[in-house]
mmCIF file of C-alpha atoms in Angstrom:
data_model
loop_
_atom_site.group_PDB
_atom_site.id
_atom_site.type_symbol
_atom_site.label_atom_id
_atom_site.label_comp_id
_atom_site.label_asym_id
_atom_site.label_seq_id
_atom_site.Cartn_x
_atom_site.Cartn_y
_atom_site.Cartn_z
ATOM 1 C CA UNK A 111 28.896 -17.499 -23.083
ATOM 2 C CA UNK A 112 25.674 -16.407 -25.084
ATOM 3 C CA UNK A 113 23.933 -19.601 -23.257
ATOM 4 C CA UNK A 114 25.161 -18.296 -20.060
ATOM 5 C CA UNK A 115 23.991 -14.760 -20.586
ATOM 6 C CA UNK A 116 20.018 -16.414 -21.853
ATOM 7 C CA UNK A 117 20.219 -18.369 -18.654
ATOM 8 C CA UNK A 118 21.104 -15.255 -16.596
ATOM 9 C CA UNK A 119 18.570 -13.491 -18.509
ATOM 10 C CA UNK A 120 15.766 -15.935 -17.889
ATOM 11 C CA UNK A 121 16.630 -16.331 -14.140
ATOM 12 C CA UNK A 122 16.759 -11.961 -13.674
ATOM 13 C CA UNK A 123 13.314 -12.274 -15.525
ATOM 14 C CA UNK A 124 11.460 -15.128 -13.608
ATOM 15 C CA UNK A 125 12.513 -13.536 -10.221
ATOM 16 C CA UNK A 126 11.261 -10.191 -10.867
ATOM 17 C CA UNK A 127 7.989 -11.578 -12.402
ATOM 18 C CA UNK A 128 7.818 -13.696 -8.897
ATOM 19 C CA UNK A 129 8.262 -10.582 -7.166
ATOM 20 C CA UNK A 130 5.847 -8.156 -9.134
ATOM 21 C CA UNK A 131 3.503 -11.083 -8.731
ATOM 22 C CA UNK A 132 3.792 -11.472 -5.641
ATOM 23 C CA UNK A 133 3.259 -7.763 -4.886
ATOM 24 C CA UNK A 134 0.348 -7.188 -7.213
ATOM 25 C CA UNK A 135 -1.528 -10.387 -5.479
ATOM 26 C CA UNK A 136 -0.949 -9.010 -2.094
ATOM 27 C CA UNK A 137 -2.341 -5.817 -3.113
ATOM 28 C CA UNK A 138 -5.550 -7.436 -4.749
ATOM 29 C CA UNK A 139 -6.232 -9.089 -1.456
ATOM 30 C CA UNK A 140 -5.746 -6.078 0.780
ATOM 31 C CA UNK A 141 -8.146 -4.136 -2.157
ATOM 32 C CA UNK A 142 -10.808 -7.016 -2.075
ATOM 33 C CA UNK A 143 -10.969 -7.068 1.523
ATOM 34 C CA UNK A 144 -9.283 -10.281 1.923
ATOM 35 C CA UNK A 145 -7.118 -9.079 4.270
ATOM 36 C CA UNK A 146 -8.242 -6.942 6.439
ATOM 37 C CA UNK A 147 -8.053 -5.267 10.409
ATOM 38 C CA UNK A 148 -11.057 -3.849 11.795
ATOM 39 C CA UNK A 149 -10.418 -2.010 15.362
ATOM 40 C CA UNK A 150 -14.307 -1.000 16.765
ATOM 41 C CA UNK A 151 -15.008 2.190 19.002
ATOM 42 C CA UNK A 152 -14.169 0.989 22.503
ATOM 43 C CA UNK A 153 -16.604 0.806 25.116
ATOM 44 C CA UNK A 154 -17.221 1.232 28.496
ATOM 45 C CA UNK A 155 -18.180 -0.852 31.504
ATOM 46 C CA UNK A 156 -18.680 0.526 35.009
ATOM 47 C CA UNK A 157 -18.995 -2.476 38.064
ATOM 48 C CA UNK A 158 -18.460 -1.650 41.745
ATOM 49 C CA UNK A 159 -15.803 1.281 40.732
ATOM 50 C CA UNK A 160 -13.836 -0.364 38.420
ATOM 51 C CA UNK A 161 -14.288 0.787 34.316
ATOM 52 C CA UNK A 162 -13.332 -1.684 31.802
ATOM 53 C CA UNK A 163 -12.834 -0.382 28.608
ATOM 54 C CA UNK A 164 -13.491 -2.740 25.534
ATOM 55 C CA UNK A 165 -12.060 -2.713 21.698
ATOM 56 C CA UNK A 166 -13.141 -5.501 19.606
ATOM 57 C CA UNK A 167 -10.350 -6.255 16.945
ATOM 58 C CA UNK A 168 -11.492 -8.539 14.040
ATOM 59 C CA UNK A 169 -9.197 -9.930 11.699
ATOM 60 C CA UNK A 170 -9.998 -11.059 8.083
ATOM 61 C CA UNK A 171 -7.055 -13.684 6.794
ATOM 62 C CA UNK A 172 -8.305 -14.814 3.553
ATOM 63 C CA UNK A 173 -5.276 -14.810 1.476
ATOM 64 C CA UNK A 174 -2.574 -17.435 0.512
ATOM 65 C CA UNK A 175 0.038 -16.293 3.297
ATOM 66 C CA UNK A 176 0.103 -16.458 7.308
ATOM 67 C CA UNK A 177 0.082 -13.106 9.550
ATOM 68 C CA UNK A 178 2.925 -13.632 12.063
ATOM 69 C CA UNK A 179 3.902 -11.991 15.736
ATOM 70 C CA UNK A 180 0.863 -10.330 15.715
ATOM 71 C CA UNK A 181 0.880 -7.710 18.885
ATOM 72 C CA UNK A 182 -2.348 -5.991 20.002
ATOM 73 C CA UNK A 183 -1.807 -2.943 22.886
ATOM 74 C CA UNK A 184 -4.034 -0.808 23.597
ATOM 75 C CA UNK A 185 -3.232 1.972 26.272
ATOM 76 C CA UNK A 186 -5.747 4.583 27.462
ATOM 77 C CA UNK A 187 -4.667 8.772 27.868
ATOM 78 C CA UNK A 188 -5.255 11.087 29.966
ATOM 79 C CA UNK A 189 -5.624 14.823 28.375
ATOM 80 C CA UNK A 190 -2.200 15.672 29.042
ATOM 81 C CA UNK A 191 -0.967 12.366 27.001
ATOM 82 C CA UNK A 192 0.027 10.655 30.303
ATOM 83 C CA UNK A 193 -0.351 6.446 30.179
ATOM 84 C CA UNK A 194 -3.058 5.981 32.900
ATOM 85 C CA UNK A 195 -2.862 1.990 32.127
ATOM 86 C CA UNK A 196 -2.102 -0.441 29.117
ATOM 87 C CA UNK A 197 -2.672 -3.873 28.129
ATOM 88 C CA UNK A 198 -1.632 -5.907 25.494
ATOM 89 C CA UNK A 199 -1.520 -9.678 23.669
ATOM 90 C CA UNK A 200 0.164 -11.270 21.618
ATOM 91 C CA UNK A 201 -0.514 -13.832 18.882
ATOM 92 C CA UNK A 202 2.206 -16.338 17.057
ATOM 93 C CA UNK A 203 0.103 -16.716 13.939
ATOM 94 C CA UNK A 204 -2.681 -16.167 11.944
ATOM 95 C CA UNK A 205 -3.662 -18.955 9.567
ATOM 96 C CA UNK A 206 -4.863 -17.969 5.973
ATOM 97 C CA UNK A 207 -8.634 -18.836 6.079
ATOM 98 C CA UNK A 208 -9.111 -17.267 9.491
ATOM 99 C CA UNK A 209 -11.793 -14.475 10.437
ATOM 100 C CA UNK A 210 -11.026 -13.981 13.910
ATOM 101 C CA UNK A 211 -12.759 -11.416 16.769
ATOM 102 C CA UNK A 212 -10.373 -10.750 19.612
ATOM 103 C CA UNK A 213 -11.227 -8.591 22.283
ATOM 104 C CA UNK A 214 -9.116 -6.343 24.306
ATOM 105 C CA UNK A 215 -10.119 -4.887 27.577
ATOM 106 C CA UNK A 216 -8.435 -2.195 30.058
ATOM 107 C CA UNK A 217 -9.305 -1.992 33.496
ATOM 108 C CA UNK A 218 -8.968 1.163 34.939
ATOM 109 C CA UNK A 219 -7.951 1.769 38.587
ATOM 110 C CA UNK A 220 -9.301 3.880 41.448
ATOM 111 C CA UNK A 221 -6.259 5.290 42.055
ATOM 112 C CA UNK A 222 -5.794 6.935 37.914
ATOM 113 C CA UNK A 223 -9.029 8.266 38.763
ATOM 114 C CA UNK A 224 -7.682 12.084 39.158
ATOM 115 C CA UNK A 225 -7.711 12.956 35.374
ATOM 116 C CA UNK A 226 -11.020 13.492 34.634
ATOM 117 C CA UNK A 227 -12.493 14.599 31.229
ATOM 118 C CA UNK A 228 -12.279 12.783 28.219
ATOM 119 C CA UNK A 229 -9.572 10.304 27.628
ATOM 120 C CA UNK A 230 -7.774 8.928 24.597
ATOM 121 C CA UNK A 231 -7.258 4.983 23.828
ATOM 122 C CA UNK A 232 -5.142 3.767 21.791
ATOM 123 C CA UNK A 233 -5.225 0.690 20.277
ATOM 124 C CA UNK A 234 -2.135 -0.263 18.066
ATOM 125 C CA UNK A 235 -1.936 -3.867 16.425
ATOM 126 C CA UNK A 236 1.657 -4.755 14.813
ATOM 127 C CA UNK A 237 2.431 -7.381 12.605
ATOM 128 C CA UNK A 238 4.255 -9.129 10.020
ATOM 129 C CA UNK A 239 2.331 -9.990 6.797
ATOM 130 C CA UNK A 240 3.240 -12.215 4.004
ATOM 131 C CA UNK A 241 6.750 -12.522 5.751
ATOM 132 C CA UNK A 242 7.678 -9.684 4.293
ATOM 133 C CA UNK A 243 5.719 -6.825 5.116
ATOM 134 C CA UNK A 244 5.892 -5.775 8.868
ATOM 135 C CA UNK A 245 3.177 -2.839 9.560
ATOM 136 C CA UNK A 246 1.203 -1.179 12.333
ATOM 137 C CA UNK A 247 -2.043 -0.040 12.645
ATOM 138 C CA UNK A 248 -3.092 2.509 15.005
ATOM 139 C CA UNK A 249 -6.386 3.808 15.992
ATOM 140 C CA UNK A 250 -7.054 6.690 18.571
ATOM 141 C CA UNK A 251 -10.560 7.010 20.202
ATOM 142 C CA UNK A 252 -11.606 9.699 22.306
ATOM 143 C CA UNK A 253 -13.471 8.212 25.398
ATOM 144 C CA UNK A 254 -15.450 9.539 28.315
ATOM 145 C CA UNK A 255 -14.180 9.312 31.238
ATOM 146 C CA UNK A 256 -17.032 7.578 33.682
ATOM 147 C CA UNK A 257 -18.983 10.109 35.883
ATOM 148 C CA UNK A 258 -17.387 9.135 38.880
ATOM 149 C CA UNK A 259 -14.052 9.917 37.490
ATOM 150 C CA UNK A 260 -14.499 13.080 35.880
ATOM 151 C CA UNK A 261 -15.068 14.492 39.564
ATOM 152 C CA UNK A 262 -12.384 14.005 41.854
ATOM 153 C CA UNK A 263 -14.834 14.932 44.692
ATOM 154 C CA UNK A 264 -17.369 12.904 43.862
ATOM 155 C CA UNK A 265 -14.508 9.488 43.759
ATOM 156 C CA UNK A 266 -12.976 10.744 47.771
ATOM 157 C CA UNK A 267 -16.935 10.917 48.531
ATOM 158 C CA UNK B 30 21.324 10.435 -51.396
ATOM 159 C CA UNK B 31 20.391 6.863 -50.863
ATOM 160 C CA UNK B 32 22.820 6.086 -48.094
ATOM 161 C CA UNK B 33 21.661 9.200 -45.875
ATOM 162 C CA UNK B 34 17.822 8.538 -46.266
ATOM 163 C CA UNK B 35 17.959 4.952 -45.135
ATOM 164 C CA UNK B 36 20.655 6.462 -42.479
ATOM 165 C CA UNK B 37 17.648 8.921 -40.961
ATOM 166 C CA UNK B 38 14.931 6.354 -41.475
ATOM 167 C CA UNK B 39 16.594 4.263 -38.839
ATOM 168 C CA UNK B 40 17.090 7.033 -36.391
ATOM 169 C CA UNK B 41 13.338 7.953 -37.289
ATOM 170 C CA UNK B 42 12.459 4.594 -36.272
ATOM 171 C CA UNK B 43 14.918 4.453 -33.302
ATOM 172 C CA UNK B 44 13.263 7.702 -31.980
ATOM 173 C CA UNK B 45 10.143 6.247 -32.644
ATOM 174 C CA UNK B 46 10.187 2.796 -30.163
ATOM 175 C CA UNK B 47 12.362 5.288 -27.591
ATOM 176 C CA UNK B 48 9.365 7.895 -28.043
ATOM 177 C CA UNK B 49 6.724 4.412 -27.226
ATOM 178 C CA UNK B 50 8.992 2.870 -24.797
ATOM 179 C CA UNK B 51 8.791 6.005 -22.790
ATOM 180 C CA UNK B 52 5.210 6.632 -23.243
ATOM 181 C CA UNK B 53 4.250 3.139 -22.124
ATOM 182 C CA UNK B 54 7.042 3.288 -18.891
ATOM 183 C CA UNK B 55 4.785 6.466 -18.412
ATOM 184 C CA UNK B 56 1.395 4.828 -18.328
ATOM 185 C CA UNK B 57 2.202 1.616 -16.832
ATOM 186 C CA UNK B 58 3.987 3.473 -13.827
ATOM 187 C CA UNK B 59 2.095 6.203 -13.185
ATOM 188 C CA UNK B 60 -1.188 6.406 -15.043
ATOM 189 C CA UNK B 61 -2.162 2.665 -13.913
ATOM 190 C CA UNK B 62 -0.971 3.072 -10.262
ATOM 191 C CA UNK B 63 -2.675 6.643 -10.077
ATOM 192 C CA UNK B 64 -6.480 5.066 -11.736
ATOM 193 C CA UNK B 65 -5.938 1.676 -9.731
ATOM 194 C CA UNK B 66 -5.121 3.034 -5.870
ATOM 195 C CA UNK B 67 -7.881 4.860 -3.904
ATOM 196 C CA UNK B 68 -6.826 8.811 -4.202
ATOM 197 C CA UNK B 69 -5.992 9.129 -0.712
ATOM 198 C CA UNK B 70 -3.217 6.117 -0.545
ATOM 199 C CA UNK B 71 -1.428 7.990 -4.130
ATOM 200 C CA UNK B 72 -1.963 11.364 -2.945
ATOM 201 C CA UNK B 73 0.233 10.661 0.038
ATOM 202 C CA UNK B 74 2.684 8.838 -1.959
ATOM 203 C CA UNK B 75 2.303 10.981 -4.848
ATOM 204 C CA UNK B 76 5.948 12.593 -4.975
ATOM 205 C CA UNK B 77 7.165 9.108 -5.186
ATOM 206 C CA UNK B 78 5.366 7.789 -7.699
ATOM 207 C CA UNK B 79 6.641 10.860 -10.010
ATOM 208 C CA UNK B 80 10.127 10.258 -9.011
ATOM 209 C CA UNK B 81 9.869 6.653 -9.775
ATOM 210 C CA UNK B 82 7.905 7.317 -13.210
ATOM 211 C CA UNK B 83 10.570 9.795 -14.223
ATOM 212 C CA UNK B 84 13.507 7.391 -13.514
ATOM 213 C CA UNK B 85 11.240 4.739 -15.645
ATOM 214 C CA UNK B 86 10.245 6.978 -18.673
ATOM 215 C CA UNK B 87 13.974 8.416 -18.916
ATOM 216 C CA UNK B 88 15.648 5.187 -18.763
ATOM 217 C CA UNK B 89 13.079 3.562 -21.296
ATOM 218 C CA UNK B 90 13.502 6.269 -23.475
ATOM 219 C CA UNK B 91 17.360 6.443 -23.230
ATOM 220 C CA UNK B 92 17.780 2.345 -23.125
ATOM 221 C CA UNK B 93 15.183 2.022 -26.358
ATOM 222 C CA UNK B 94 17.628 5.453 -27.677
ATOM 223 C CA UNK B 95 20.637 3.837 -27.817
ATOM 224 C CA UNK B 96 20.084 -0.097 -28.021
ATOM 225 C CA UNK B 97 22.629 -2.104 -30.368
ATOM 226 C CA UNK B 98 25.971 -0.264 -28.887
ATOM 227 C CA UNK B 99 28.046 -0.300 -25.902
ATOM 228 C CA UNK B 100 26.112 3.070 -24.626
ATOM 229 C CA UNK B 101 23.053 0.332 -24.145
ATOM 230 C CA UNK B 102 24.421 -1.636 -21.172
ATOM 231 C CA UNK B 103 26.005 1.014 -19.342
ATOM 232 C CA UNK B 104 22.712 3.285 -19.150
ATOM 233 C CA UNK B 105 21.288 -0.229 -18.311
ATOM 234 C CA UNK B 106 23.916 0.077 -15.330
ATOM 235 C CA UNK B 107 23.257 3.992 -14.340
ATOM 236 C CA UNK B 108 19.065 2.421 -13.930
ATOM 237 C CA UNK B 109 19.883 -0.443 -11.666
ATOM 238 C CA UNK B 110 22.557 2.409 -9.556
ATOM 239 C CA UNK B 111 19.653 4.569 -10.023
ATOM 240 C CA UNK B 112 16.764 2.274 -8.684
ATOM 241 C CA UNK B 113 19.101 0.829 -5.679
ATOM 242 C CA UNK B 114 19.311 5.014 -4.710
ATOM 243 C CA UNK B 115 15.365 5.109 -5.277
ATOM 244 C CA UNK B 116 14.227 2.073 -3.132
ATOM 245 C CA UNK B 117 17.077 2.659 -0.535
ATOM 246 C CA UNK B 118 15.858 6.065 -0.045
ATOM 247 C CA UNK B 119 12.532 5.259 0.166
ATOM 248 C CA UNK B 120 12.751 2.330 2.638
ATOM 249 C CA UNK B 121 15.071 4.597 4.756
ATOM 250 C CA UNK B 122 11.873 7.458 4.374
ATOM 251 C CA UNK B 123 10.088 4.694 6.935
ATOM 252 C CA UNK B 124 7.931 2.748 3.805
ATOM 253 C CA UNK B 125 3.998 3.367 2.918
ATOM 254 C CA UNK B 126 1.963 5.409 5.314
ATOM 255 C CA UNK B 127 -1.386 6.318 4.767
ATOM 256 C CA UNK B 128 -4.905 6.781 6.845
ATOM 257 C CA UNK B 129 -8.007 5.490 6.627
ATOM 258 C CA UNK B 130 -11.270 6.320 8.192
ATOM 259 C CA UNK B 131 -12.524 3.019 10.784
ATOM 260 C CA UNK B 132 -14.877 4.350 12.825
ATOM 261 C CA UNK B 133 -15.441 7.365 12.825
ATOM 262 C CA UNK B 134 -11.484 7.984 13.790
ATOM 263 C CA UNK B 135 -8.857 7.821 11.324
ATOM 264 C CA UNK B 136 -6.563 5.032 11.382
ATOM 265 C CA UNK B 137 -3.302 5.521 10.653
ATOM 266 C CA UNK B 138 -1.238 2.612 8.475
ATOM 267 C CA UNK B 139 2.481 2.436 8.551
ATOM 268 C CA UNK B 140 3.784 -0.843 6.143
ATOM 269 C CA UNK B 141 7.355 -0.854 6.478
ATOM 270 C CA UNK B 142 8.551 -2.278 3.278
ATOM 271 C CA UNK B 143 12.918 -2.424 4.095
ATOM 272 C CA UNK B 144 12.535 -6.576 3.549
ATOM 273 C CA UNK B 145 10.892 -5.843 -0.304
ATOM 274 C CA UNK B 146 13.351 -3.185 -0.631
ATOM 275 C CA UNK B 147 16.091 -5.505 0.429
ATOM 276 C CA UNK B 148 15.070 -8.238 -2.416
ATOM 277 C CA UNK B 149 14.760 -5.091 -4.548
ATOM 278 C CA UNK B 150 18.047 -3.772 -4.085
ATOM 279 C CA UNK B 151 19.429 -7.613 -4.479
ATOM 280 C CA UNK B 152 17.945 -8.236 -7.687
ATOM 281 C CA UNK B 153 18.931 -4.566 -8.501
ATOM 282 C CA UNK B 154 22.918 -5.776 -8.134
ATOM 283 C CA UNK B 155 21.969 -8.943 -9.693
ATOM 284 C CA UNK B 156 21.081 -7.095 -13.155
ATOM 285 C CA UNK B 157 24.240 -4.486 -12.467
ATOM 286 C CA UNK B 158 26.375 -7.608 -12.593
ATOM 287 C CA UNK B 159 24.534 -9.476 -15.660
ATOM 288 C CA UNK B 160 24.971 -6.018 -17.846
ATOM 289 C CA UNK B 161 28.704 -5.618 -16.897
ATOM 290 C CA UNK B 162 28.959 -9.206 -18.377
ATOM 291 C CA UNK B 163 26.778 -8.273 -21.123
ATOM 292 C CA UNK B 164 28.920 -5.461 -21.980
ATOM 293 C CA UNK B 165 32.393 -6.900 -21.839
ATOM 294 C CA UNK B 166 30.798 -9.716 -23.981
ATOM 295 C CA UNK B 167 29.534 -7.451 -26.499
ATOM 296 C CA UNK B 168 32.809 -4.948 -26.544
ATOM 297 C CA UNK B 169 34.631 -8.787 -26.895
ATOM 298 C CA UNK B 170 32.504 -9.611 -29.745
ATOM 299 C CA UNK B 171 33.106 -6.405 -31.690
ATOM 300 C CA UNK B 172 36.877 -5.971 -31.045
ATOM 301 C CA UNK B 173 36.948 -9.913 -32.616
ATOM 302 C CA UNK B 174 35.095 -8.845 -35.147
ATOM 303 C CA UNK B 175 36.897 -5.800 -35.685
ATOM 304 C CA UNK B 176 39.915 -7.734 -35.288
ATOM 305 C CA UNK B 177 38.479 -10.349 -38.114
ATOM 306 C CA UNK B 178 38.146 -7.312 -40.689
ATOM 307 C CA UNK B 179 40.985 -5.937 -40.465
ATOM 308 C CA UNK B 180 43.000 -9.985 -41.147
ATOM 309 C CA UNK B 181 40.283 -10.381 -44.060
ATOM 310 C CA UNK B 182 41.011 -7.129 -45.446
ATOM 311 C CA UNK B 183 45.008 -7.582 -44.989
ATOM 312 C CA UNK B 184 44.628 -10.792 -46.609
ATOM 313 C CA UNK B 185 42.792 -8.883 -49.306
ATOM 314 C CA UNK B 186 45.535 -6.294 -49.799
ATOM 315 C CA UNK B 187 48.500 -9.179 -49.705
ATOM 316 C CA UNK B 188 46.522 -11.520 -51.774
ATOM 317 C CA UNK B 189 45.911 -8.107 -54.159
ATOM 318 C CA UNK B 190 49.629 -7.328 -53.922
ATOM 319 C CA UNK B 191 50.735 -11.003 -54.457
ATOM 320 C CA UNK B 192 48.484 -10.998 -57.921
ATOM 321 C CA UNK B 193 49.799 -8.118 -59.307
ATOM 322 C CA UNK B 194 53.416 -8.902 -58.593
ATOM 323 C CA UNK B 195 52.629 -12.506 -60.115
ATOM 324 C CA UNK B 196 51.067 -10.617 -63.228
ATOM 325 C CA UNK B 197 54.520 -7.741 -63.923
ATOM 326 C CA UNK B 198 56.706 -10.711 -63.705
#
């Protein structure tokens, strides 16, 4: 019984020294910048009335364990909080080792071109880190709206 | 006299390690976190962190109090019920969320932890179980022993009796 109880023991104590381990290391590598999501200021592009908007999303996988079902959406605002248009992506998995730059545009039509003033993207990446830790990152910009679609009369011109 | 001074030392020392144990469950679960972790991410999290030192500190203090009886296991019992109710409540709170500044704008940072929690919770149960066996063991061991005494001393008294009969005849 007392051999039983020792092996019990020793098991109870080598699983939560995995897990604190395994905690504290994944905590180091988020602190050290080993791990890391970077979401840049979107930008704009204006070409024969069509804005693209475009986020740069870079992400830093230098740790031991893979990112997984990695979602990127980004969806642009209007004042009011109305969805004027949306994209996203979706990745399966991020190696550990990989520094990757993904880009993520938004086109925005003629016809959302009544709401004028500044707008409001969005850019939310979800994912599953480590297996065990599934988190979201959001980000909220405040973008200008392009001349021509700040002024409704200027667009039915 | 001699009895009741070596009877406080050990209660002296007893209060003592509790006094340490609880000091260092102090430190290691709040002071460390609280110097370690930018302010922002423990600020945010703060009221947790307290809860979870408290439960830590009490339990060290109580578990170091009363080590060597039955008390032991079951206050070993009332901290795994205790940290099941802790993470539970915490994972169901919707995990870590914090902000950080990326920029210019802040970014908010939701991690939901209910899979740690899970293997938490199960390792939790796991200890329950190993200090119910641990304390049916021990209660075992001293009711043999117990049980052991009271032969020996019968034995004692017959073996007495027996010699005394032997020596009026």
């Amino acid at each position: 019984m007392e051999k039983a109880l020792r092996a019990l023991r020793l098991i109870s104590l080598v699983s939560w020294l995995l897990l604190v381990s395994f905690i504290g290391l994944n905590i180091y590598l988020a602190a050290t910048g080993q791990f890391w999501i970077y979401i840049s200021r979107p930008f704009s592009i204006r070409y024969k009335n069509i804005t693209k908007f475009v986020a740069y999303v870079r992400i830093i996988n230098k740790g031991f364990f893979d990112i997984i079902n990695l979602d990127l959406k980004a969806s642009l605002l209007d004042r009011e909080g109305r969805i004027l248009c949306e994209n996203s992506t979706r990745i399966e998995e991020v190696r550990p080792g990989a520094d990757m730059l993904l880009s993520i545009v938004i086109y925005l039509p003629l016809e959302a071109s009544g709401a004028g003033g500044p707008l409001n993207m969005t850019i939310i990446a979800s994912m599953i880190y480590a297996y065990v830790f599934p988190m979201d990152i959001k980000a909220s910009f405040k973008v200008e709206a392009p001349a021509a679609l700040s002024s409704p009369a200027r667009v039915l011109r | 006299m001699r009895p009741v001074s070596f009877v406080n030392s050990r209660v002296g020392v007893k209060v003592l390690r509790a006094l340490l144990a609880g000091s260092s469950a102090f430190v290691l679960t709040y002071l460390v976190p609280t110097l370690v972790f930018p302010e922002e991410t423990v600020g945010s999290a703060s009221q947790t962190m307290i809860f979870f030192s408290s439960i830590c500190v009490f339990f060290s203090f109580a578990g170091e109090l009363t080590r060597g009886t039955l008390a032991f296991f079951f206050i070993d019992i009332a901290r795994g019920l205790t940290m099941i109710y802790f993470f539970g409540s915490t994972a169901s709170a919707g995990g870590l969320s914090f902000q950080i500044p990326m920029n210019g704008a802040l970014a908010d940072i939701n991690i939901d932890l209910s899979i740690l929690m899970l293997i938490v919770i199960a390792l939790s149960l796991f200890d329950i179980s190993r200090s119910l066996v641990k304390a049916v063991h021990y209660y075992i061991k001293k009711r043999e022993a117990e049980e052991i005494m009271r032969l020996f001393y019968a034995y004692m008294r017959k073996a007495e009796e027996e010699k005394e009969k032997a020596y009026r005849s």
